[in-house]
CSV table of C-alpha atoms in Angstrom, one decimal:
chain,number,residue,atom,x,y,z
A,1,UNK,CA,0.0,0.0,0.0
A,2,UNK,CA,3.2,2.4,0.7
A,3,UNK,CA,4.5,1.6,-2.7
A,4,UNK,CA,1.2,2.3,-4.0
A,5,UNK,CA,0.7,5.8,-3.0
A,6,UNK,CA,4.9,6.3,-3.7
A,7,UNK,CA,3.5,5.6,-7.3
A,8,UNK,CA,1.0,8.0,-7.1
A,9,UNK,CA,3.0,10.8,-6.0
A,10,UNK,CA,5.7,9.8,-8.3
A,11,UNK,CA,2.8,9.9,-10.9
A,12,UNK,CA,2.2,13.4,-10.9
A,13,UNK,CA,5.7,14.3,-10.4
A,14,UNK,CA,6.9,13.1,-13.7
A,15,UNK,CA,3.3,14.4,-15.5
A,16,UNK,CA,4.9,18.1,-13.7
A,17,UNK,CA,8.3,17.7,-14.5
A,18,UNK,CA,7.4,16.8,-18.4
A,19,UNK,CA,4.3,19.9,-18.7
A,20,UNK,CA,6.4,22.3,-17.1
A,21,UNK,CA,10.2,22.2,-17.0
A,22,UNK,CA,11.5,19.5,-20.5
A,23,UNK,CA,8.1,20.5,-22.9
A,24,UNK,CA,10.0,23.6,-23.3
A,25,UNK,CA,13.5,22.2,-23.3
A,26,UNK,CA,14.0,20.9,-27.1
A,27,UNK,CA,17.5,20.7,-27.9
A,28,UNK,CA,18.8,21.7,-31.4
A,29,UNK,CA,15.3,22.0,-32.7
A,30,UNK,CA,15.7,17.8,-33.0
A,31,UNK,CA,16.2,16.9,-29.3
A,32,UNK,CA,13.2,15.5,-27.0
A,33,UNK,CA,13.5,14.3,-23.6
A,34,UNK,CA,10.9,12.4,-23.0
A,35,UNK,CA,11.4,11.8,-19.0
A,36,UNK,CA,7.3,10.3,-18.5
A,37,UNK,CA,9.0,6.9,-20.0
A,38,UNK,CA,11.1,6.5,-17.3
A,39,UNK,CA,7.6,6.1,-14.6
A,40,UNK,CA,6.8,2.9,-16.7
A,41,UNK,CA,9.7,1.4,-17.0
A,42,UNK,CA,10.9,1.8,-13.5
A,43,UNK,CA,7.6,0.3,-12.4
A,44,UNK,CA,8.1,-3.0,-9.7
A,45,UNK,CA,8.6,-6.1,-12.1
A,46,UNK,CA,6.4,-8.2,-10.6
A,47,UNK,CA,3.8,-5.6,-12.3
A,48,UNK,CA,1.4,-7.7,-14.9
A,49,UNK,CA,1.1,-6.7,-18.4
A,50,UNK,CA,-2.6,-5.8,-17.8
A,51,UNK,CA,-2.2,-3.3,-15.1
A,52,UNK,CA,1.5,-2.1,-16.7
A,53,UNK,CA,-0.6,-0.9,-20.0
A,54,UNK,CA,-3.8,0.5,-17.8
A,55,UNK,CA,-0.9,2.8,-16.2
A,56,UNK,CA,0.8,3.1,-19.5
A,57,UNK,CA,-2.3,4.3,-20.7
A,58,UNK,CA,-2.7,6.6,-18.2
A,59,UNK,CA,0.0,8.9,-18.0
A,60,UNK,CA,0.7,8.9,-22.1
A,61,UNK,CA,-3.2,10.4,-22.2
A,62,UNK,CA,-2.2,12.9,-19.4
A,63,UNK,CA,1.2,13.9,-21.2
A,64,UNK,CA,-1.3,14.0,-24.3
A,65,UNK,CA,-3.6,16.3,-22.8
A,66,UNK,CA,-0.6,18.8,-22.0
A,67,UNK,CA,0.9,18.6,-25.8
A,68,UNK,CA,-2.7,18.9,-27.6
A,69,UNK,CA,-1.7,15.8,-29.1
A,70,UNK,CA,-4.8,12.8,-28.2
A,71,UNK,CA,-3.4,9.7,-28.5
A,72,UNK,CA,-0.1,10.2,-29.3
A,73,UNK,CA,1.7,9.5,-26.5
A,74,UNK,CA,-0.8,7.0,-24.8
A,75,UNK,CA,-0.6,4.8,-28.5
A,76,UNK,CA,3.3,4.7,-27.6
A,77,UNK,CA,3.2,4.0,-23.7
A,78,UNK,CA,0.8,1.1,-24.5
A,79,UNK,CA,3.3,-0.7,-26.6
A,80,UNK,CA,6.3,0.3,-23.9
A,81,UNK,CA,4.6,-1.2,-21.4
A,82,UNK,CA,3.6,-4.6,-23.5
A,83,UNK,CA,7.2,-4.6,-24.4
A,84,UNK,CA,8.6,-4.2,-21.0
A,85,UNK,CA,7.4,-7.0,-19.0
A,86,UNK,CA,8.8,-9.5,-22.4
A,87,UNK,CA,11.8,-8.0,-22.6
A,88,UNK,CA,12.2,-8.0,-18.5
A,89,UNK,CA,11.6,-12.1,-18.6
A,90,UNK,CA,14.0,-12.1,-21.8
A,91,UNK,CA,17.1,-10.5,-20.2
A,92,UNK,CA,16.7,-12.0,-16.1
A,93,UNK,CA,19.8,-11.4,-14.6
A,94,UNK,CA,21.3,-14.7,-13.3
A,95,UNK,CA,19.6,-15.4,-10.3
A,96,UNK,CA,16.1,-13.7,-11.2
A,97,UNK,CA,14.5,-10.9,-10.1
A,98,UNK,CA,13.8,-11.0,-6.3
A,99,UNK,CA,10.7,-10.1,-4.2
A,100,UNK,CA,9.0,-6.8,-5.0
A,101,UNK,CA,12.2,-5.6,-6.9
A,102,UNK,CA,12.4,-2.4,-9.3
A,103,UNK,CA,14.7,-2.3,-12.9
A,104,UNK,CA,16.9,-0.1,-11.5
A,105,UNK,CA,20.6,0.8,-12.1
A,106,UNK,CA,21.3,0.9,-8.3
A,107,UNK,CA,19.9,-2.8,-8.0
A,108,UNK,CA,21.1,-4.3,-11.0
A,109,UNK,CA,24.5,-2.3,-12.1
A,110,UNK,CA,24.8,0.1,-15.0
A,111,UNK,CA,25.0,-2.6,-17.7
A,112,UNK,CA,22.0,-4.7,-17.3
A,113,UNK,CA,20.0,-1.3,-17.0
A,114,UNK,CA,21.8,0.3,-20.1
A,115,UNK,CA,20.4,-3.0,-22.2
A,116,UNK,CA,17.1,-2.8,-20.3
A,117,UNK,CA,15.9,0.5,-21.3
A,118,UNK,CA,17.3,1.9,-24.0
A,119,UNK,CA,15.7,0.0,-26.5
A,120,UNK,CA,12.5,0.3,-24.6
A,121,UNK,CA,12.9,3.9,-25.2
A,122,UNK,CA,14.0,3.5,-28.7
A,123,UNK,CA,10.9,1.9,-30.0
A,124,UNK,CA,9.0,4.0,-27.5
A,125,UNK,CA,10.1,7.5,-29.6
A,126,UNK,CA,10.3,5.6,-32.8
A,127,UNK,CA,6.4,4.6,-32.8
A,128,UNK,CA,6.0,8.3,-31.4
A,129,UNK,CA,7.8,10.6,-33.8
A,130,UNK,CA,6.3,8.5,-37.0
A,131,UNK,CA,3.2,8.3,-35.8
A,132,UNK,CA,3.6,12.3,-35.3
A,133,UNK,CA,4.8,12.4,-38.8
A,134,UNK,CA,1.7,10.6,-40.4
A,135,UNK,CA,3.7,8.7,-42.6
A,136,UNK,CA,7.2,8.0,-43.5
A,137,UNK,CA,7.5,10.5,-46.0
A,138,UNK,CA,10.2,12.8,-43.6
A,139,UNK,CA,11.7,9.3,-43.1
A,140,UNK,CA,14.9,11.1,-42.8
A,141,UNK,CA,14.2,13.8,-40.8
A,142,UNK,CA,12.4,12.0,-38.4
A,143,UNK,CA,14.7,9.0,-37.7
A,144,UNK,CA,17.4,12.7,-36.8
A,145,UNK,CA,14.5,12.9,-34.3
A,146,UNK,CA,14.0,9.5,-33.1
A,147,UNK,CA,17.9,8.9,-32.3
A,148,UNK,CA,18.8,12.7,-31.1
A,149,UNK,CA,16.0,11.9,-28.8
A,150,UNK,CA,16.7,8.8,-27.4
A,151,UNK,CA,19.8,9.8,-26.8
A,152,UNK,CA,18.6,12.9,-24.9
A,153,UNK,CA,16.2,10.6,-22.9
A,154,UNK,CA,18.3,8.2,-22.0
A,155,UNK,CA,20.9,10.4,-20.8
A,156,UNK,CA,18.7,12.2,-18.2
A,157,UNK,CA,17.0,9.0,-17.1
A,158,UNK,CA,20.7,7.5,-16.7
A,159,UNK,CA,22.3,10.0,-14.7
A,160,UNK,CA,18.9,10.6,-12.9
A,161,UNK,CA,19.2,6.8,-11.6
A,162,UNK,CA,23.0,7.1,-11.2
A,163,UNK,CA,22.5,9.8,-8.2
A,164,UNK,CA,19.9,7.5,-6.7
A,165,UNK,CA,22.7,5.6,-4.0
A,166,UNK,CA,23.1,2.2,-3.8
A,167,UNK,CA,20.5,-0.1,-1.3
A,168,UNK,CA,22.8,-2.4,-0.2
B,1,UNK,CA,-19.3,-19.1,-24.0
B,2,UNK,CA,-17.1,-20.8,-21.1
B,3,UNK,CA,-14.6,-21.8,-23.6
B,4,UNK,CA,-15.0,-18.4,-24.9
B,5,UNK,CA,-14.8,-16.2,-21.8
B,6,UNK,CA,-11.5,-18.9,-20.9
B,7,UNK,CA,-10.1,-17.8,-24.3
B,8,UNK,CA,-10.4,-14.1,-23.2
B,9,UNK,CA,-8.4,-14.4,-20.0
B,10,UNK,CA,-5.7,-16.5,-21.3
B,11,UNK,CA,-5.2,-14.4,-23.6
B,12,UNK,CA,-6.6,-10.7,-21.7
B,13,UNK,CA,-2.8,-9.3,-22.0
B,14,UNK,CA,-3.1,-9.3,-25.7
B,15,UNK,CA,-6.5,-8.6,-26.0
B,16,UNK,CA,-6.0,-5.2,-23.1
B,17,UNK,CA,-3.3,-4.5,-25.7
B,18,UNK,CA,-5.4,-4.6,-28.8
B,19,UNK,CA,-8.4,-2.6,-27.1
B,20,UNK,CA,-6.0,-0.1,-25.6
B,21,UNK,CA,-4.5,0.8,-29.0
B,22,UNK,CA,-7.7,1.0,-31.1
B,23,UNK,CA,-9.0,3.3,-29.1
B,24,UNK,CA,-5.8,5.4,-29.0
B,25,UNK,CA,-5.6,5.1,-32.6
B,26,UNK,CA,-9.3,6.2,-32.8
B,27,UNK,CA,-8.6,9.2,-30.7
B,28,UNK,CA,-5.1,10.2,-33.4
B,29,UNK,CA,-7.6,9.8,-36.6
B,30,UNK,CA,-10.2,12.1,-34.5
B,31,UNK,CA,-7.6,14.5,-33.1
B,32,UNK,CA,-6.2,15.0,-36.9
B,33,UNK,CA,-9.4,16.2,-38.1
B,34,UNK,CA,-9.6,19.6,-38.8
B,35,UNK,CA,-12.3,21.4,-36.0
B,36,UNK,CA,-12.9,18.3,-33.9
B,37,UNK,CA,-14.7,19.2,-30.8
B,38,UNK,CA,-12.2,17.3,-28.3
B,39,UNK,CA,-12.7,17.6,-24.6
B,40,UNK,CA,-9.4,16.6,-23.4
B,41,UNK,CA,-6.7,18.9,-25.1
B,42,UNK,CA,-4.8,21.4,-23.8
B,43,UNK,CA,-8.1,23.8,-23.8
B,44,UNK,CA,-9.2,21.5,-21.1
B,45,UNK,CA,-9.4,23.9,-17.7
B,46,UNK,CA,-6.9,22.3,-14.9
B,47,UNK,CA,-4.3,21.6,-18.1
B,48,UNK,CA,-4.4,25.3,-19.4
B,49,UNK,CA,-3.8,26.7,-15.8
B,50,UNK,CA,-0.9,24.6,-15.7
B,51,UNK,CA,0.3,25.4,-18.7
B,52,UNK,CA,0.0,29.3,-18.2
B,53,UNK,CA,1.3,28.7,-14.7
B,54,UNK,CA,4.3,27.5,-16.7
B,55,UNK,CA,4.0,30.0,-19.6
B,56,UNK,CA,3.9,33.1,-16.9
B,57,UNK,CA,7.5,32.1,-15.7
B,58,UNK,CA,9.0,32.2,-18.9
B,59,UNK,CA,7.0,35.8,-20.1
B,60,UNK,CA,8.1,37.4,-17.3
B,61,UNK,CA,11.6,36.9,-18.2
B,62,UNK,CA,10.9,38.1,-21.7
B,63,UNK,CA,8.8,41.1,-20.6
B,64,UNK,CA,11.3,43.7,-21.9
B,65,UNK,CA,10.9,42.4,-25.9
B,66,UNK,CA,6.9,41.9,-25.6
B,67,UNK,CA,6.7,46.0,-24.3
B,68,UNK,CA,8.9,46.6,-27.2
B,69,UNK,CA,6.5,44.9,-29.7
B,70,UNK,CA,3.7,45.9,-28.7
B,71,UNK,CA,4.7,49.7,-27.8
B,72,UNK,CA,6.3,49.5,-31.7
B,73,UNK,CA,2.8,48.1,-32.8
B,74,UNK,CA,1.1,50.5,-31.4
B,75,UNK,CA,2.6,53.5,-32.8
B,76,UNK,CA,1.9,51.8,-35.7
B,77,UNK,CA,-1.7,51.9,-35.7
B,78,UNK,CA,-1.6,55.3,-34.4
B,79,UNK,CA,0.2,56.2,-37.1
B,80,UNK,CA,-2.9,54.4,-39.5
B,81,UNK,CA,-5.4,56.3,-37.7
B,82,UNK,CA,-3.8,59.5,-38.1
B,83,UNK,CA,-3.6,58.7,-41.5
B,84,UNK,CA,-7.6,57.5,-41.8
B,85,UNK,CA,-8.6,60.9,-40.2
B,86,UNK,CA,-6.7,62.9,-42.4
B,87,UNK,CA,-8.6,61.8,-45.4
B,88,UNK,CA,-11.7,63.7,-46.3
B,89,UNK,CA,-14.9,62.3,-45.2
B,90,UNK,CA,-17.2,60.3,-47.3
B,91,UNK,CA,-19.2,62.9,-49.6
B,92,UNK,CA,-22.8,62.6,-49.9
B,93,UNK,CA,-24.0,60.2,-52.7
B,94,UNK,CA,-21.3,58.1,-52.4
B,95,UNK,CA,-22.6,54.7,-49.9
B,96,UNK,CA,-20.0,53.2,-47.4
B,97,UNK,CA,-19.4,49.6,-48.8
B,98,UNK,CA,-21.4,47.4,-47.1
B,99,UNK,CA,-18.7,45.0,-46.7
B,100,UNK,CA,-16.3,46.6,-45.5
B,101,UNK,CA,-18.4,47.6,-42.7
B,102,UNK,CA,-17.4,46.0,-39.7
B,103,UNK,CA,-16.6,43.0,-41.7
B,104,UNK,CA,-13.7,41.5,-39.1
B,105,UNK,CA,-13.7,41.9,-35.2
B,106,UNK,CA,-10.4,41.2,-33.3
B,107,UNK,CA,-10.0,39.7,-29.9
B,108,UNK,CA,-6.6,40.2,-28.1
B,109,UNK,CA,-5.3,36.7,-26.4
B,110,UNK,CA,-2.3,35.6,-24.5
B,111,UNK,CA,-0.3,32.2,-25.3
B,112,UNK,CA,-0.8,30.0,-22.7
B,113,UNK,CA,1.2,27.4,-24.4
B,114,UNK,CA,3.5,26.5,-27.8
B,115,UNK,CA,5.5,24.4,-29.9
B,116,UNK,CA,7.5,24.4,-32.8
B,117,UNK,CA,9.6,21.5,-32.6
B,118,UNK,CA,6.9,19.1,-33.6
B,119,UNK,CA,5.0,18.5,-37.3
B,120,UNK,CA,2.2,19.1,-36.2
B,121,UNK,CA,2.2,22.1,-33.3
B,122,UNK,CA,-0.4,23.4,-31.5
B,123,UNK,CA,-0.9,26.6,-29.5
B,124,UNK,CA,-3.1,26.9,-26.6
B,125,UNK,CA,-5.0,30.6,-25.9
B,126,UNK,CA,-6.2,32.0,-22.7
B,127,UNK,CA,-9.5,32.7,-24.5
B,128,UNK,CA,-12.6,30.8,-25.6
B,129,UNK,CA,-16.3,30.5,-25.8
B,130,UNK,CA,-17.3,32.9,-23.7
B,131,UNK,CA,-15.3,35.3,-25.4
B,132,UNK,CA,-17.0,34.7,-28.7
B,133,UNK,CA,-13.9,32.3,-29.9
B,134,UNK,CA,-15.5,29.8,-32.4
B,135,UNK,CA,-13.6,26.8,-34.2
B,136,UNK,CA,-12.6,28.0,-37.3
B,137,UNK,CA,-11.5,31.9,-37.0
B,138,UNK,CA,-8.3,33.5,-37.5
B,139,UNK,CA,-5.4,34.2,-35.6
B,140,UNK,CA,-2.4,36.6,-36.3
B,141,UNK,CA,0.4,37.8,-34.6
B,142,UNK,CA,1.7,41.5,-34.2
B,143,UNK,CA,3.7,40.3,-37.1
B,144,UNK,CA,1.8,38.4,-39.6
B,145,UNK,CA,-0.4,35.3,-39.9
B,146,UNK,CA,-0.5,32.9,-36.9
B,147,UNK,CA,-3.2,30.1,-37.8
B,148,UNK,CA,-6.5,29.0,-37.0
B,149,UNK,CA,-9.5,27.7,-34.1
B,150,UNK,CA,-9.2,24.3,-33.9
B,151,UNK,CA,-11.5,23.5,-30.9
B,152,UNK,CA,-12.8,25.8,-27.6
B,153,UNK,CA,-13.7,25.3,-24.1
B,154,UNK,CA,-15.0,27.9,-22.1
B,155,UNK,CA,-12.2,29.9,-21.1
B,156,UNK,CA,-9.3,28.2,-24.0
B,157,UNK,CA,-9.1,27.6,-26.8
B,158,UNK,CA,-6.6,25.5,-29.0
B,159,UNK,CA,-5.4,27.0,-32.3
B,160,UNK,CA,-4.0,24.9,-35.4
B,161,UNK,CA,-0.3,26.7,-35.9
B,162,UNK,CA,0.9,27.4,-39.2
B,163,UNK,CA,3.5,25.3,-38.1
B,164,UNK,CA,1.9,22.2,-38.5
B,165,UNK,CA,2.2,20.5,-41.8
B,166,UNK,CA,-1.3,19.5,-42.4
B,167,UNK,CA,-2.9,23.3,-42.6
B,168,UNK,CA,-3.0,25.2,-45.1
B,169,UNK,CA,-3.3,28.8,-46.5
B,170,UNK,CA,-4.4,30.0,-49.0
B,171,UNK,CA,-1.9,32.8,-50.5
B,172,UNK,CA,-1.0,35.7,-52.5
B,173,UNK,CA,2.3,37.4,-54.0
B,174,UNK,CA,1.4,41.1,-53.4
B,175,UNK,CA,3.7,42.1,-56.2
B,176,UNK,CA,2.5,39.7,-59.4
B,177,UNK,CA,-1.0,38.7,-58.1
B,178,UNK,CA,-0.5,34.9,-58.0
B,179,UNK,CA,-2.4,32.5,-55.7
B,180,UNK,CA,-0.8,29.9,-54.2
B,181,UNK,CA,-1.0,27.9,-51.0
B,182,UNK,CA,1.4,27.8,-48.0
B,183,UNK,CA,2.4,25.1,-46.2
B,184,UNK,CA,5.0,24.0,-43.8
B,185,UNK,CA,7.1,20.5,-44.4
B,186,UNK,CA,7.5,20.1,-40.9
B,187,UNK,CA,11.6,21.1,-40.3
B,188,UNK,CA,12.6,24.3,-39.7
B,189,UNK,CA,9.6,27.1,-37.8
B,190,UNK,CA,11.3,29.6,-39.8
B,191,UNK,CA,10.2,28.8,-43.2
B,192,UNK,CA,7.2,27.9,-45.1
B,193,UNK,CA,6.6,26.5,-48.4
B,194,UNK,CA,4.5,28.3,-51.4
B,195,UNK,CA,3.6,25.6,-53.3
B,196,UNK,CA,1.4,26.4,-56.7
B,197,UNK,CA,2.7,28.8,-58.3
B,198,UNK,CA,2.5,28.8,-62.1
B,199,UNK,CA,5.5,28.3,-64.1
B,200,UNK,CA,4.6,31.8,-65.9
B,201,UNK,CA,4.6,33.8,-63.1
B,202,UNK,CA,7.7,35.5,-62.4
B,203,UNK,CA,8.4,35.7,-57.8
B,204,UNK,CA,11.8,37.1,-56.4
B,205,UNK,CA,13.3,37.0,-53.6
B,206,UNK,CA,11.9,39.6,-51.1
B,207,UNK,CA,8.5,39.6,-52.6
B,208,UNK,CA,6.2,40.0,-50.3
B,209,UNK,CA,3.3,36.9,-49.3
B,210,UNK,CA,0.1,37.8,-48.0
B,211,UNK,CA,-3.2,35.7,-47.3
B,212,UNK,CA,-5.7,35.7,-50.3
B,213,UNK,CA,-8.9,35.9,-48.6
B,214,UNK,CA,-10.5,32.9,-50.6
B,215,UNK,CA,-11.4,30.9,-48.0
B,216,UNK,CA,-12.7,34.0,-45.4
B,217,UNK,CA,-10.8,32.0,-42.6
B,218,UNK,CA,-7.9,35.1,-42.9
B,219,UNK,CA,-9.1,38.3,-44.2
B,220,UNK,CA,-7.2,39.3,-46.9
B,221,UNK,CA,-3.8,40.8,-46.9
B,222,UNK,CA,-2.3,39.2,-43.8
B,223,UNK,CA,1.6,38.9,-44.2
B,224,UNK,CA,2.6,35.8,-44.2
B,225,UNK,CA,6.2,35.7,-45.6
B,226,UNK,CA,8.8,37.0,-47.7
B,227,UNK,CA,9.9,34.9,-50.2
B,228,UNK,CA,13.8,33.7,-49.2
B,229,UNK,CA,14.4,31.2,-52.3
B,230,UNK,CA,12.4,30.2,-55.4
B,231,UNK,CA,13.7,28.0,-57.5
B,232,UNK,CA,12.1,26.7,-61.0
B,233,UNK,CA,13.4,23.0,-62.3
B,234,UNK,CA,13.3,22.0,-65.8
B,235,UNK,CA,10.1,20.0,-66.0
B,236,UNK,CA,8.0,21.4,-63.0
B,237,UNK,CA,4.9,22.6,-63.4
B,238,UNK,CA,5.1,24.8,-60.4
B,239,UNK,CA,7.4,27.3,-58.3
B,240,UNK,CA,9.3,25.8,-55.8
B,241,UNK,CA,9.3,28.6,-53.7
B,242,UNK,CA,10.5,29.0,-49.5
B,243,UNK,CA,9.1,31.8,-47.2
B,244,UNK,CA,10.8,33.5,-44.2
B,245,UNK,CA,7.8,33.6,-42.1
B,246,UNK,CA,6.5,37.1,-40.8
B,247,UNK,CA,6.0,35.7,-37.6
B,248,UNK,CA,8.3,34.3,-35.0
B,249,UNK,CA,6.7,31.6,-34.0
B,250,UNK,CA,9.3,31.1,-31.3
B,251,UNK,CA,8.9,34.2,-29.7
B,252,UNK,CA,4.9,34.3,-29.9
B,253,UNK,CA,3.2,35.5,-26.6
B,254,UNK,CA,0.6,37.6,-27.8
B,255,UNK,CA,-2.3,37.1,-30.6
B,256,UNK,CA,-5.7,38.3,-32.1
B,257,UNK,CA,-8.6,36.0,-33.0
B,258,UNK,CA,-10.4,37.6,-35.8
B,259,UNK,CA,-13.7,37.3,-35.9
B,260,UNK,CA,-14.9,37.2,-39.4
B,261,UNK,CA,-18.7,38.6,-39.2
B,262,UNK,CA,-19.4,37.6,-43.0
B,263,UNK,CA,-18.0,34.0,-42.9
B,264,UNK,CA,-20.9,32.3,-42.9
B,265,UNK,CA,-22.1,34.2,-45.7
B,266,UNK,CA,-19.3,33.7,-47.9
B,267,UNK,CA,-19.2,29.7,-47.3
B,268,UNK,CA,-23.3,29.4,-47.6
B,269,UNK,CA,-23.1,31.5,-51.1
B,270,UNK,CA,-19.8,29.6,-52.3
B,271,UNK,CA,-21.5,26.0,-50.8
B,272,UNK,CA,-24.9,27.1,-53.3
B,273,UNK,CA,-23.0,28.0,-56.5
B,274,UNK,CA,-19.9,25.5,-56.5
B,275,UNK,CA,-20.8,22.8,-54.3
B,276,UNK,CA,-19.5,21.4,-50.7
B,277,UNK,CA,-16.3,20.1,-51.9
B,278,UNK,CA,-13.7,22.4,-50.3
């Protein structure tokens, strides 16, 4: 029940942090950070798929409603969050996953995180930005996009988890 | 039916998967349509304070160049009016044109929120319904054309931006007459295409752009651009011609909705004689 309302609060938090601080930080015109992806993948693993896309769901329609953009952003959540639980049974660390554990970097080292969420994030802004584009006639222009943003992303949510210390 | 229902929830991952996109899909397609009445957009009430929470910080920091503008601006019209009462008054015989009689109302509005990074951008307007704000008016900057009513809410209103590459505007070079459309390709929010412009006429660079007035979303004459490049290939039917925008859509923090009192007249004569095809 603790963890519960932790993810509520931490709800809003990243829904503020992405409406009112990074919507207007856009680097190079290209650049997106996209820190809302960081609340589903950092979720508890023993989450299931059902209630991982409900809250997937939820906060892409609540980023949507910020960015005018209906839709959008929920559309791409949904498939993260499908993703996510897959791809968490496909890379276990040896040992598995114990007892109400989190994806972290400070529980599983900088490595196994690095291959757990970037190419979470990758698909997540690729299904984004050409969905954005209607199409893939900017094919070129929007792939700039897709990997200026990831890497963007994925630089804030790393050194964001890097300053979280270590549990044990 | 058992069988059925155990079908379901062995399989309700997929199947929560498969609901949960069609309907976000649904809500793209309905969002994309031009003057869709959507609820939850940035109009929506507790996401527009927010957002102008958000967009006070950052005006206040850029207070100094909005005084500026707008001081400039307004010298400028006071200049126009000096102008206006200098000529002679109407002499009798002669009848006021009807149309131009009150023919466009404005109705000033702040930015509550904007983007130019995406394709398709948005801007969100601390004015809506109750101010008269109606899908499907005007909006221009201090500068030149800004883009158009997309849907309302009470008190907000969300505007298409010129910056997003599915509107378009119908538009004029004031120096040769020619008709054309603007439209952005979606790269950089400082430049707009003109696309259809005959091979026979003869653009510059530094003509003046300006809206046509043929689809009474825009009254006529509203900059829109100065032509940067044009550039005619071998076998092209048409210009391919670039615009520096009048507007800086980066900077943008105040706007007017124009209220276009004949509109409905225009599109209810044009729907009668050439059909409801536009």
């Amino acid at each position: 029940m603790r963890t519960g309302l932790l993810y509520f609060i931490l709800f809003f938090v990243y829904v503020l942090v992405q409406v009112l601080l990074l919507k207007n930080i856009v680097l190079f015109n290209v650049a997106f950070c996209f820190l809302y992806i960081a609340f589903i993948l950092l979720l508890p693993v023993e989450i299931s798929a059902v209630m991982m896309m409900l809250i997937g769901f939820t906060i892409g329609f609540t980023i949507d409603i910020f960015y005018s953009s209906m839709g959008l952003h929920a559309f791409a959540s949904v498939i993260t969050a499908f993703l996510r639980n897959y791809w968490l049974k496909l890379i276990t660390p040896q040992g598995g996953y114990d007892v109400g554990a989190t994806p972290t970097l400070s529980e599983y080292g900088a490595g196994w995180f690095l291959v757990y969420f970037i190419p979470l994030v990758f698909i997540h802004l690729t299904v984004l930005f050409f969905i954005e584009a209607s199409g893939f006639s900017m094919a070129g222009y929007t792939l700039l996009k897709i990997i200026s943003s990831v890497m963007f992303t994925a630089l804030i949510i790393f050194l964001l988890q890097s300053m979280i210390p270590k549990r044990r | 039916m058992e069988r059925l229902f155990r079908f379901i929830f062995e399989y309700r991952a997929f199947f929560t998967f498969l609901f949960l996109e069609i309907l976000c899909a649904w809500m793209i397609i309905e969002n994309n349509q031009y003057q869709s009445t959507t609820y939850f957009n940035s109009s929506n009430k507790v996401a527009a304070s927010i957002l102008n929470f958000s967009q006070g910080v950052s005006e206040y920091v850029s207070l100094r160049t909005i005084n500026r503008e707008l001081s400039a601006e307004n010298a400028l019209l006071r200049t126009e009016l000096e102008r206006k009462a200098a000529t002679p008054p109407i002499t009798a015989g002669e009848s006021i044109d009807s149309s131009a009689v009150s023919r466009y109302e404005y109705v000033s509005a702040k930015v509550v929120s904007n983007s130019t990074e995406f394709y398709k951008n948005y801007i969100t307007i601390d004015k809506g319904r109750l101010d008269g704000i109606m899908p499907g008016m005007a909006a221009i900057g201090t500068e030149g054309a800004v883009g158009k009513v997309k849907s309302v809410s009470d008190h907000f209103a969300v505007l298409i931006s010129l910056l997003n590459t599915s509107d378009m505007v119908s538009s004029m070079i004031t120096r040769t007459g020619h008709f054309g459309t603007a439209q952005w390709d979606g790269r950089n929010p400082r430049l707009i295409n003109l696309r259809y412009i005959p091979r026979h006429a003869l653009p510059v660079v530094g003509d003046t752009v300006v809206t046509s007035g043929y689809n009474a979303v825009f009254p006529q004459g509203v900059r829109v651009g100065v032509i940067k490049r044009c550039t005619l290939s071998e076998e092209a039917i048409f210009w391919d011609i670039e615009l520096e925008l009048a507007e800086d859509f980066g900077k943008l923090s105040f706007l007017e909705i124009i209220k276009s009192n004949l509109k409905h007249e225009q599109d209810s004569i044009q729907n009668i004689t050439i059909g409801n095809n536009r």
